[in-house]
Short mmCIF file of C-alpha atoms in Angstrom, two decimals:
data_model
loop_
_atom_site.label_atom_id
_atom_site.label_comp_id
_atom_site.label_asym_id
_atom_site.label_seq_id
_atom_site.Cartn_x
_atom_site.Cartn_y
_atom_site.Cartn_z
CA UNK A 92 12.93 46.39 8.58
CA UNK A 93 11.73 42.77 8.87
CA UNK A 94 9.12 41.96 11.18
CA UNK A 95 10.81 40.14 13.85
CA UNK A 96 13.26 42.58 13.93
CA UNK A 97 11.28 45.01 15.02
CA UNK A 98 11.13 43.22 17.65
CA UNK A 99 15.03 43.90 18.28
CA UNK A 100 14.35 47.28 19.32
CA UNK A 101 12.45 47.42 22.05
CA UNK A 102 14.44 47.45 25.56
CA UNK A 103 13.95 46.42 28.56
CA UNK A 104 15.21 48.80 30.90
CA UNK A 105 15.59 46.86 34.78
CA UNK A 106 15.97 49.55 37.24
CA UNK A 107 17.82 48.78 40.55
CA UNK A 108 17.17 44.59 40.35
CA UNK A 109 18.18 43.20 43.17
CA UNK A 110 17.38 39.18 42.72
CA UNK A 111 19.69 37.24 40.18
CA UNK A 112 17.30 34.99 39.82
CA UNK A 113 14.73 37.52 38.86
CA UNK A 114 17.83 38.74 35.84
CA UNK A 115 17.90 35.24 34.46
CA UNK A 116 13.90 35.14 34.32
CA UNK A 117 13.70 38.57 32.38
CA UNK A 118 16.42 37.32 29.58
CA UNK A 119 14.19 34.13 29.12
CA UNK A 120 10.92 35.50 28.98
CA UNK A 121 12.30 37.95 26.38
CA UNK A 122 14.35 35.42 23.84
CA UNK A 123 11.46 33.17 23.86
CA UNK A 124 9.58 35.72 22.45
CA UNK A 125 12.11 37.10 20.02
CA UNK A 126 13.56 40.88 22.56
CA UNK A 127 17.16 40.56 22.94
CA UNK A 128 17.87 44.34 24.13
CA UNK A 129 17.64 44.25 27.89
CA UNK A 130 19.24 47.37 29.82
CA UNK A 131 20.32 47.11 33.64
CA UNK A 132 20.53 50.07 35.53
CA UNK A 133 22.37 50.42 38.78
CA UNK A 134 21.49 46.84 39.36
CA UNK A 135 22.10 45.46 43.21
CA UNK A 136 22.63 42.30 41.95
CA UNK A 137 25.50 40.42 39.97
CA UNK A 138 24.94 38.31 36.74
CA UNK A 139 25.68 35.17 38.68
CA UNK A 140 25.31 31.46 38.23
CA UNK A 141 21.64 31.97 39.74
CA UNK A 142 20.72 34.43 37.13
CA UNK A 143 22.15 32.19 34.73
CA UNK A 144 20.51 29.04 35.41
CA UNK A 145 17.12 30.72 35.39
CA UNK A 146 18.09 32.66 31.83
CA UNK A 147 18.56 28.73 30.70
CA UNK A 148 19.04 28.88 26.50
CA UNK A 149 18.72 32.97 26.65
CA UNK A 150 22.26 33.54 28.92
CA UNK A 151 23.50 35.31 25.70
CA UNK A 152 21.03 38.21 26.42
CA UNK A 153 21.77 38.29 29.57
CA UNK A 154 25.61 38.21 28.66
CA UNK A 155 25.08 41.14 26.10
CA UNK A 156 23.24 43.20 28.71
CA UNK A 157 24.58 46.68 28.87
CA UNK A 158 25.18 47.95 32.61
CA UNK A 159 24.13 52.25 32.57
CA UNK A 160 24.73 54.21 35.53
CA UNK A 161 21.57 56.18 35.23
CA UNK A 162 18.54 55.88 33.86
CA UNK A 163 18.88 58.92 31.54
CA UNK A 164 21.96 56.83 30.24
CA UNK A 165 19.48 53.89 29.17
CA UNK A 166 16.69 56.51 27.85
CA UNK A 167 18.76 58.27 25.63
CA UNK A 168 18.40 57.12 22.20
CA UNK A 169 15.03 55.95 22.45
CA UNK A 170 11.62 57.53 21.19
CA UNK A 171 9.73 56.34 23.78
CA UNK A 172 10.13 55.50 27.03
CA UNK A 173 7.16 53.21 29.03
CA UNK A 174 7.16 52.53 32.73
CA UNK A 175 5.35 49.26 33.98
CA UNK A 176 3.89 50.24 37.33
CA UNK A 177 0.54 49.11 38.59
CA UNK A 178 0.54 53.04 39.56
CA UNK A 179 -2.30 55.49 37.82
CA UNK A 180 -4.38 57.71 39.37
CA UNK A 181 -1.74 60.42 40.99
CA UNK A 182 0.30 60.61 37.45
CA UNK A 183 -0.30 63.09 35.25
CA UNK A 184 1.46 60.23 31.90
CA UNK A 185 -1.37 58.70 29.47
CA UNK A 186 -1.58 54.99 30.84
CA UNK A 187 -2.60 51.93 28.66
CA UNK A 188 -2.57 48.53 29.19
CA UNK A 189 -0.20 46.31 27.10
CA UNK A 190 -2.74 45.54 24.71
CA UNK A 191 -3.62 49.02 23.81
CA UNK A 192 0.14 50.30 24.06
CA UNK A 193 1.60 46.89 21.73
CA UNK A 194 0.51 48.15 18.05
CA UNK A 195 1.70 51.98 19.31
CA UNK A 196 5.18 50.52 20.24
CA UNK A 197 5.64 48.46 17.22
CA UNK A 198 4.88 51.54 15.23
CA UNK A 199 7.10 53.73 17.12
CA UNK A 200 10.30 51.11 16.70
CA UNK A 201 10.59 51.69 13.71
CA UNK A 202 11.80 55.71 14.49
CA UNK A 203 14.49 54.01 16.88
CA UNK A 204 14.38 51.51 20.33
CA UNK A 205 11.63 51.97 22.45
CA UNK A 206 12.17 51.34 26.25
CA UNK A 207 9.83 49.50 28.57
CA UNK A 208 10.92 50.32 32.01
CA UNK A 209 10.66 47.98 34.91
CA UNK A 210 11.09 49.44 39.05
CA UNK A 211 12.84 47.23 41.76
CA UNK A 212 11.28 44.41 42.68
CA UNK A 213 10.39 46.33 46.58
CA UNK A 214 10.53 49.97 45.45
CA UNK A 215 8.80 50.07 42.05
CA UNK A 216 9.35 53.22 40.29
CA UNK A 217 10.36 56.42 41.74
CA UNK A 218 8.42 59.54 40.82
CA UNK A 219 11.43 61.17 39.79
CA UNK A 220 11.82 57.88 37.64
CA UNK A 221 8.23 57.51 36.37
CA UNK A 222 8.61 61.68 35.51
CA UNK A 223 11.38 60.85 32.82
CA UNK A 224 9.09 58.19 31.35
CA UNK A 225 6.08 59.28 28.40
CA UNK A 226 4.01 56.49 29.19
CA UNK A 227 2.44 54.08 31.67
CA UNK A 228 1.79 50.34 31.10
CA UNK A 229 -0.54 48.76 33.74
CA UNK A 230 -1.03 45.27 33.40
CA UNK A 231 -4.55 44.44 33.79
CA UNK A 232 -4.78 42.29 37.97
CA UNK A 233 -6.19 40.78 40.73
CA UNK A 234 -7.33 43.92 42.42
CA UNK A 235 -6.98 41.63 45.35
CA UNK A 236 -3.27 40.65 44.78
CA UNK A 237 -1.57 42.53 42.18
CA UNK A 238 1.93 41.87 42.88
CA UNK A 239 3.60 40.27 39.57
CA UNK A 240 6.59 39.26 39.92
CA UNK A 241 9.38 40.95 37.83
CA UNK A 242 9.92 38.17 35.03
CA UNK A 243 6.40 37.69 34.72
CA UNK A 244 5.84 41.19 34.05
CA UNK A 245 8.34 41.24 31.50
CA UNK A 246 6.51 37.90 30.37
CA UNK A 247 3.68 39.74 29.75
CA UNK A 248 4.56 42.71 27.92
CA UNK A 249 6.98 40.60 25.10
CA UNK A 250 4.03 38.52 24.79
CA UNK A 251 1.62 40.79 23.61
CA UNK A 252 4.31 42.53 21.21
CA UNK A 253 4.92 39.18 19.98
CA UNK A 254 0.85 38.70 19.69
CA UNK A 255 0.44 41.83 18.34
CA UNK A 256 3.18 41.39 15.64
CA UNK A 257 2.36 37.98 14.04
CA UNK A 258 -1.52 39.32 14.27
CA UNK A 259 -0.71 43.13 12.51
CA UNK A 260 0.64 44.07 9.45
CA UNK A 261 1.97 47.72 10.74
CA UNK A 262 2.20 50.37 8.55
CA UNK A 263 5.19 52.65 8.31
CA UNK A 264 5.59 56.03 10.66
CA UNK A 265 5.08 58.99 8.48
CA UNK A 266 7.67 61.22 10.43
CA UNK A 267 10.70 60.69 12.56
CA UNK A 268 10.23 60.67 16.07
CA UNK A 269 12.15 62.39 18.45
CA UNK A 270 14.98 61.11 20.91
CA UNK A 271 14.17 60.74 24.36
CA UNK A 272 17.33 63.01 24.68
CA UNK A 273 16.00 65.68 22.10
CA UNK A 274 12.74 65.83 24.10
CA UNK A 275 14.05 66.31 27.32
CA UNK A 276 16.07 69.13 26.10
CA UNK A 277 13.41 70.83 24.64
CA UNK A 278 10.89 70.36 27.40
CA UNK A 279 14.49 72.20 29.80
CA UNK A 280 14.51 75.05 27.22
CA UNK A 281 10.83 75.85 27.70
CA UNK A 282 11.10 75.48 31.28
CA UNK A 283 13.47 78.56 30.91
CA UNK A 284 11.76 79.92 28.51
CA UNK A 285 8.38 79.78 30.55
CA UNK A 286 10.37 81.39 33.52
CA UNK A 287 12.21 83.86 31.38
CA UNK A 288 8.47 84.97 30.20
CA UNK A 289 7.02 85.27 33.79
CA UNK A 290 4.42 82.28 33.34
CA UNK A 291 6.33 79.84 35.22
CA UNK A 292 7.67 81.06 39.02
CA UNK A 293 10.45 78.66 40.20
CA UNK A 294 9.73 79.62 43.89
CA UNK A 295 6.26 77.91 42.58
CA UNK A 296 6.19 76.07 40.05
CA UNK A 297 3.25 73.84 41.27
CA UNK A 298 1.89 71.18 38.74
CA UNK A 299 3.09 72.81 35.16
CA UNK A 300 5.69 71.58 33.81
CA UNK A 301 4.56 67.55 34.88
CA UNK A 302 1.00 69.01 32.54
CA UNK A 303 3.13 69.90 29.81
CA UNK A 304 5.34 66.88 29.66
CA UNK A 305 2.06 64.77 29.43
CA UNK A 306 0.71 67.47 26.94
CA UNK A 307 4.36 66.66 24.82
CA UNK A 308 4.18 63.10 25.29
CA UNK A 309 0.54 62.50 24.42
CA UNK A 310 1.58 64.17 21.09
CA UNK A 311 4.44 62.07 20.40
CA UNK A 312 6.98 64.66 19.30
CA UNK A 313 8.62 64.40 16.35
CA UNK A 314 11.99 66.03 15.14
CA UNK A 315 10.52 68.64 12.69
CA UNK A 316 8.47 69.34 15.51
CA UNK A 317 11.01 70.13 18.02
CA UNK A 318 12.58 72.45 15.52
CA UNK A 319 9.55 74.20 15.36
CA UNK A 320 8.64 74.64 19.42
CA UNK A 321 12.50 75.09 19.36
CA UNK A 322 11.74 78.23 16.74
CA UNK A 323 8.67 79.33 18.86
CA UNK A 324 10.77 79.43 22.57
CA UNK A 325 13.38 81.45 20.80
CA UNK A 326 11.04 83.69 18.96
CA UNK A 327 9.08 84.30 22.97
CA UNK A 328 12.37 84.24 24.31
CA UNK A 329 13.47 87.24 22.22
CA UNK A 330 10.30 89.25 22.53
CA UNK A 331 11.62 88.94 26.46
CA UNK A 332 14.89 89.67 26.19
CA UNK A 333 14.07 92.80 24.40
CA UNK A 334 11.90 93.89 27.72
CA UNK A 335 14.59 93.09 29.47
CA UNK A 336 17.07 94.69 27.34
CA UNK A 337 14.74 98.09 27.08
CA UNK A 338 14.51 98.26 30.61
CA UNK A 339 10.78 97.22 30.37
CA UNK B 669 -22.11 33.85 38.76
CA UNK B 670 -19.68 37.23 38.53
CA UNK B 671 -17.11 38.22 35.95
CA UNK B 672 -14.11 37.54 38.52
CA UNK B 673 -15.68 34.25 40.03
CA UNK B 674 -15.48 33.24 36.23
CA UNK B 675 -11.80 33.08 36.46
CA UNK B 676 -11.93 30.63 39.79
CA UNK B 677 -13.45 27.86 37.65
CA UNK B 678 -10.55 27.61 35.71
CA UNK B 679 -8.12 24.93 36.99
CA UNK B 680 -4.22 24.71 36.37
CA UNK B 681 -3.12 21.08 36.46
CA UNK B 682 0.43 20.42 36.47
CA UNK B 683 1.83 17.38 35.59
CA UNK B 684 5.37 15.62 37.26
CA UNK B 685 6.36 18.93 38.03
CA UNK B 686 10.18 18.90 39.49
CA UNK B 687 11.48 22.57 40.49
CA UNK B 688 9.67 23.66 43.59
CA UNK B 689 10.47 27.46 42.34
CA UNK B 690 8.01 26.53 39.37
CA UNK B 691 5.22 25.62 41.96
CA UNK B 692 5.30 28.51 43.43
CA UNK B 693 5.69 30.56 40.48
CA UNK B 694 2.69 29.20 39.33
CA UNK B 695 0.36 30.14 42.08
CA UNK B 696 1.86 33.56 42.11
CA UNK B 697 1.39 34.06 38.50
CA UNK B 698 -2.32 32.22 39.08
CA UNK B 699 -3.35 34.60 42.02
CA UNK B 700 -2.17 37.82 40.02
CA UNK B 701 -4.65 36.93 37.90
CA UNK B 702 -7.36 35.81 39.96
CA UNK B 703 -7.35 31.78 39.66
CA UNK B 704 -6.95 29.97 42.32
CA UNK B 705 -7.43 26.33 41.34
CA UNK B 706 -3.99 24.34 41.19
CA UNK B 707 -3.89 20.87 41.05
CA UNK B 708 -0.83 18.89 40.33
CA UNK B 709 -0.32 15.32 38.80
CA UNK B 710 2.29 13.44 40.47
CA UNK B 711 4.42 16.00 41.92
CA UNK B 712 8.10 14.99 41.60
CA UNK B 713 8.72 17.80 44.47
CA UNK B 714 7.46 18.96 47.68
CA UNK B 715 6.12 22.17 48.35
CA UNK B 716 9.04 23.77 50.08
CA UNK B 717 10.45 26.90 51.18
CA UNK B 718 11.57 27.54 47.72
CA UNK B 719 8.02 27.07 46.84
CA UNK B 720 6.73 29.21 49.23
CA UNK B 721 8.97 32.18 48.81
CA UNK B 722 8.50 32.20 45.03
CA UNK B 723 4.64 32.22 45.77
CA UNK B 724 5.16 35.17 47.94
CA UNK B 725 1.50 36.38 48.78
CA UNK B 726 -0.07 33.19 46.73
CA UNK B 727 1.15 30.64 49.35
CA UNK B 728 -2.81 30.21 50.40
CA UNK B 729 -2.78 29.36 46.26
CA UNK B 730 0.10 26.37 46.62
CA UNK B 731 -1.46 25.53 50.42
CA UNK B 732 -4.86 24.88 48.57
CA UNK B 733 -3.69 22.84 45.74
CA UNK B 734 -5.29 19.41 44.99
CA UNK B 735 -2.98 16.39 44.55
CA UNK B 736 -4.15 13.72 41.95
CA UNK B 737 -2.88 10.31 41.69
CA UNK B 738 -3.60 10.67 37.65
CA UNK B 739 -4.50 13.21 34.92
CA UNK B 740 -7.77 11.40 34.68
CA UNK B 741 -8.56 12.13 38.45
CA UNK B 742 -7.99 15.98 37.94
CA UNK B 743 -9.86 16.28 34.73
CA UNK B 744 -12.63 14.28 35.87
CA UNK B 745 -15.40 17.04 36.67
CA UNK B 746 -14.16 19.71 34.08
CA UNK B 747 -15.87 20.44 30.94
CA UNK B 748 -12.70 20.90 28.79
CA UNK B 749 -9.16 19.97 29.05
CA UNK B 750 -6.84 22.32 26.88
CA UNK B 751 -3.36 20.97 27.03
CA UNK B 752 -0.63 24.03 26.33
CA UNK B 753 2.02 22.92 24.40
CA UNK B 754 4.31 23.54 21.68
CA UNK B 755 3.70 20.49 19.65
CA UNK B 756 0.97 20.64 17.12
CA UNK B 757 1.37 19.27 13.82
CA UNK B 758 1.36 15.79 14.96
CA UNK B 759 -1.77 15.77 16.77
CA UNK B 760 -5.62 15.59 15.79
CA UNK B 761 -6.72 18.12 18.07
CA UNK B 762 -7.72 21.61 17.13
CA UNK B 763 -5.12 24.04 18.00
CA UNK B 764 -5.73 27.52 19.03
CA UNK B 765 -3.64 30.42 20.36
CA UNK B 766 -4.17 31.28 24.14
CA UNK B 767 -6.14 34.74 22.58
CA UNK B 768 -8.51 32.62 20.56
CA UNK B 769 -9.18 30.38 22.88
CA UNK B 770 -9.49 32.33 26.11
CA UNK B 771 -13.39 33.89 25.07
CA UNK B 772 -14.12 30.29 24.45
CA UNK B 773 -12.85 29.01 27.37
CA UNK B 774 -14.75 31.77 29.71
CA UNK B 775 -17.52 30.43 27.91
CA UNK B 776 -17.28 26.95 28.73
CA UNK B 777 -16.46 27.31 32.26
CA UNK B 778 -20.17 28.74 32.74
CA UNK B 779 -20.70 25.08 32.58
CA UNK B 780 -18.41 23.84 34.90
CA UNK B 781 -14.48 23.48 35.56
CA UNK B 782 -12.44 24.14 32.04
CA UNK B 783 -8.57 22.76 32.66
CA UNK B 784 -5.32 23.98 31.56
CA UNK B 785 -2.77 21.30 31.46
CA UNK B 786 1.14 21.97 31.32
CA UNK B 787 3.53 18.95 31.16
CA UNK B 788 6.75 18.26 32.72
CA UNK B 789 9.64 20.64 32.57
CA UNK B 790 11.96 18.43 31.27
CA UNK B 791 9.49 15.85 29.13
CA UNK B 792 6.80 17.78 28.70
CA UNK B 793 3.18 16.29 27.70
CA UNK B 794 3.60 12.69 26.75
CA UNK B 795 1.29 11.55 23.92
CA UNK B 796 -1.16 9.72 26.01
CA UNK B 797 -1.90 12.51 28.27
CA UNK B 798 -2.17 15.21 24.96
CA UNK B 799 -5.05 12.02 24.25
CA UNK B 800 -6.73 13.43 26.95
CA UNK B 801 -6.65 16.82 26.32
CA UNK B 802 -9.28 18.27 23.96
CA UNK B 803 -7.38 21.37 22.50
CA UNK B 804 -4.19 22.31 22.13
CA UNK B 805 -3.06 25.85 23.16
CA UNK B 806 0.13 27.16 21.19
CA UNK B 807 1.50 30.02 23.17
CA UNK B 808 2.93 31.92 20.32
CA UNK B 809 7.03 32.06 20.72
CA UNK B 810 10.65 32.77 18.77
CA UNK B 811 11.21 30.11 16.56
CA UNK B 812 14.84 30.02 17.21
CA UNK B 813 14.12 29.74 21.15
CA UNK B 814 10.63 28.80 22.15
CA UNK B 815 11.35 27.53 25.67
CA UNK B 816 8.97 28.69 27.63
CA UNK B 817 9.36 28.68 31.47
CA UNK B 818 5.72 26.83 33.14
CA UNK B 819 5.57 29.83 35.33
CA UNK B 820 5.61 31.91 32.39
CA UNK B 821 3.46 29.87 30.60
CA UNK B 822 0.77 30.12 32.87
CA UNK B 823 1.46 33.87 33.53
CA UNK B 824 0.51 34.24 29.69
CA UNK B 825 -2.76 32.08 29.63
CA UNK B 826 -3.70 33.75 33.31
CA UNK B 827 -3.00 37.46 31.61
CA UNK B 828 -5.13 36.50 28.69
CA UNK B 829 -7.88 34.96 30.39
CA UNK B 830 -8.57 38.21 32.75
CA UNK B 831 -7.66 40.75 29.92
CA UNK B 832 -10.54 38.97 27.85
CA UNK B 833 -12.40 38.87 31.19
CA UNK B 834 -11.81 42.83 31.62
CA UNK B 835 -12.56 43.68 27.73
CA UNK B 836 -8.93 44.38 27.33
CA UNK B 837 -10.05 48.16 28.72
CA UNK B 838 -9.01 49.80 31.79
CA UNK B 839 -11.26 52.60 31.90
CA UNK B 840 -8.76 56.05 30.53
CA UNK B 841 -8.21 58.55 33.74
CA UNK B 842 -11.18 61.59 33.58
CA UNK B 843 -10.01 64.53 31.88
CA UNK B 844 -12.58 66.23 29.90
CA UNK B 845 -11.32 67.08 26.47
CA UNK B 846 -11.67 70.37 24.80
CA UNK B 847 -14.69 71.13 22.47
CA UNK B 848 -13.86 71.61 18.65
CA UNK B 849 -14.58 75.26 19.21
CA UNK B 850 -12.15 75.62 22.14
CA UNK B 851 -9.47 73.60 19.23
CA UNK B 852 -9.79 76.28 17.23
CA UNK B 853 -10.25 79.34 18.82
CA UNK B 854 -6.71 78.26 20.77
CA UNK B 855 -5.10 77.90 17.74
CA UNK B 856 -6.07 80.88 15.58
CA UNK B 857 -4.93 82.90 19.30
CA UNK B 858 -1.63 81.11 19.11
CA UNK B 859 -1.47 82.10 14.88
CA UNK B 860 -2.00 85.67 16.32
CA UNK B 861 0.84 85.31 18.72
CA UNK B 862 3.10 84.01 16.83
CA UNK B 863 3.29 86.52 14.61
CA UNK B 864 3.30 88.89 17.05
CA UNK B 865 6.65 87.62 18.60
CA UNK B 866 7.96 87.82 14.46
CA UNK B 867 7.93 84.17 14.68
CA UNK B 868 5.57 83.71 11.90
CA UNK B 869 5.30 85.94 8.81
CA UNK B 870 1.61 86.31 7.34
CA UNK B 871 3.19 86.91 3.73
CA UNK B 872 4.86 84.02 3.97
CA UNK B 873 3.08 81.19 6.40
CA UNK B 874 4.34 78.22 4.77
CA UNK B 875 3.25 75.09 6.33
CA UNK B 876 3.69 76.13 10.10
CA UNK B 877 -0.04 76.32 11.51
CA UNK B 878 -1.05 72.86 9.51
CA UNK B 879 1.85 71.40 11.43
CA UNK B 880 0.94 73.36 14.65
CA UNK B 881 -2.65 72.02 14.32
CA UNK B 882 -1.60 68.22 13.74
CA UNK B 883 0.96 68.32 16.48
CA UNK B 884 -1.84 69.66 18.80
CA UNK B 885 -4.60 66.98 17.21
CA UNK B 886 -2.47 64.10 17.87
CA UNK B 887 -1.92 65.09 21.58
CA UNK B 888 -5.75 65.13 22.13
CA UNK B 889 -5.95 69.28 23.67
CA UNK B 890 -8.09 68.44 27.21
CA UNK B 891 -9.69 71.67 28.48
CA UNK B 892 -7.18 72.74 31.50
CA UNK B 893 -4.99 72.10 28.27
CA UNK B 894 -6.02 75.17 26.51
CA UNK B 895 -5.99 76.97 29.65
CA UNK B 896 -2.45 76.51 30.07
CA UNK B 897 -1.45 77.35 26.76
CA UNK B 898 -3.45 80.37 27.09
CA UNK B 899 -1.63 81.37 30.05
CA UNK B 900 1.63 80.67 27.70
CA UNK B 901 0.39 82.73 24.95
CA UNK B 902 -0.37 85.38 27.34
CA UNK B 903 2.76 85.55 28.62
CA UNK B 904 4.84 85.07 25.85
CA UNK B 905 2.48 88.00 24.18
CA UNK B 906 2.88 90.25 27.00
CA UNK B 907 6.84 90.14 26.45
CA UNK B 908 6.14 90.96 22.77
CA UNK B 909 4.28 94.08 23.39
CA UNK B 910 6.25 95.43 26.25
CA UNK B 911 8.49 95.59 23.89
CA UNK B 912 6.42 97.30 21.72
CA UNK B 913 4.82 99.67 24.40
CA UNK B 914 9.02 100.58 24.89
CA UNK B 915 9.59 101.30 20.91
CA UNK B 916 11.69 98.11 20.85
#
């Protein structure tokens, strides 16, 4: 894959955008730095000729924008999904700022889109949101006045991946990572599994599975490597149902 | 003088601006950032509403700005005057991307006021105001659409001025990470386990616990870490040898 292409593959995922204006501003500051995939989910907003004056020469990304009903929808087929949110301390996801996250994302691109994830402009990101993310992005801010506005955000991030790839020459991934699909259904099956094993009580589940989704998405799972936890919750799973099954 | 003051002696000078929603986008993309020094060259707008509710919490920014007559009257007590732009190959003036110039520019405004100029919307900088410039900063961009919007632009130089002001590091959360000894003696307890729940067969290992150990090596194990997958091997053992106990 050619270099600017790479660029091609990472998403911007809007969540819940409810200024047109603010939908024009994202499609410009991504063209002019070479993104094109931008993903709007259950936007409060239409594409109008607000949004379209701001996109200016980029109205062709915002005209290709795919609308998803959920966020899952958007998440999918990615390998990584990273949630801009000036949030930190009370999230259990490894954070970096743009900088440090720009070479990881234009490595990971090149297993399949990678999703930077943007909250409504008054809400931000929901925990429930954040939770189906791997990743947090803080832009660096004004600890006096850290309110960027949604475009600019967006400005920021496709700037440094643009920075980062005319600076780098990236080399390739060794192994396939994982779909954002293939992880969640793993990380399901070994909530079951954990249950199913008497570590995890659902009447208490307390901070567990949240640690083990960071533990999974620190690693950066990999497709062999689901096969193989897949393997390993079967192989507990069994041991289990053979308690179970002996009355045990 | 302080790290953050450092960013308050660098000025943003617009020049003819004509879209009140710029102006304001400015000085909310300024104050994110922590400058607070706008002047502007022959406004062809008023601060307005528009203005004002694009500047959201930076209207003190826009209700501070200086108005100058001339270029020459706004540069007068700075030290340097980088003009950003996209021309370059036409001028005499060394060029330099907002990242190399931005630990130069901190440098400089040790000294005394450093200026970032941005032209027109529509015309840009004319030739005899680049004359007055001393550097040119190219804001890297797509080739095939490198129209950046001036709030944008100055987003991008603001973001790189107080990411080279912070180091580009935002200290990583406080989890202590498990000692080489904990590493291992984890893993050799999980090699145990697994071959407990017939999941791995010591006559024939193949290449399971080398992948086991890089999957765990790239997630960084932290200590409360090992003491959940403890509890997981635990449980997932104690299934196993019920089993056992009951001549499964």
């Amino acid at each position: 894959m050619n270099q600017p292409s790479l660029l091609h593959q990472v998403r911007v995922v809007l969540l819940q955008t409810s200024h047109p204006g603010n939908l024009g501003a994202v499609a410009r500051a991504m063209k002019v730095m070479g993104l094109l995939d931008l993903v709007l989910v259950e936007p409060k907003c239409a594409i109008d000729d607000e949004a379209r004056a701001r996109a200016s020469g980029a109205v062709d990304v915002l005209n290709n924008a795919r609308i998803c009903a959920s966020l899952e929808e958007a998440l999918a087929d990615t390998v990584l999904a990273a949630a801009c949110t000036s949030r930190r301390r009370d999230l259990p996801h490894p954070a970096f700022t743009p900088r440090q996250a720009a070479p990881e994302l234009l490595r990971m691109v090149q297993s399949g889109p990678v999703a930077v994830v943007f909250g409504s402009e008054t809400f931000g990101l929901s925990n429930e949101q954040l939770m189906k993310c791997r990743w947090l992005l803080n832009i660096p801010t004004n600890p006096e006045y850290a309110s960027l506005n949604l475009g600019a955000a967006v400005q920021v991030l496709a700037y440094e991946l643009r920075c980062t790839l005319e600076d780098a020459v990236l080399p390739l991934p060794e192994f396939q990572l994982a779909s954002h699909a293939a992880q969640e259904s793993l990380l399901s099956e070994m909530e079951k599994v954990l249950v199913e094993i008497d570590f995890l009580d659902p009447a208490n589940p307390k901070r567990l599975m949240p640690r083990l989704r960071r533990f999974f998405a620190k690693a950066g799972l990999e497709d062999e490597e689901v096969a193989i936890w897949r393997g390993i919750l079967n192989a507990a799973r069994g041991g289990s149902r053979r308690k179970q099954g002996s009355g045990g």
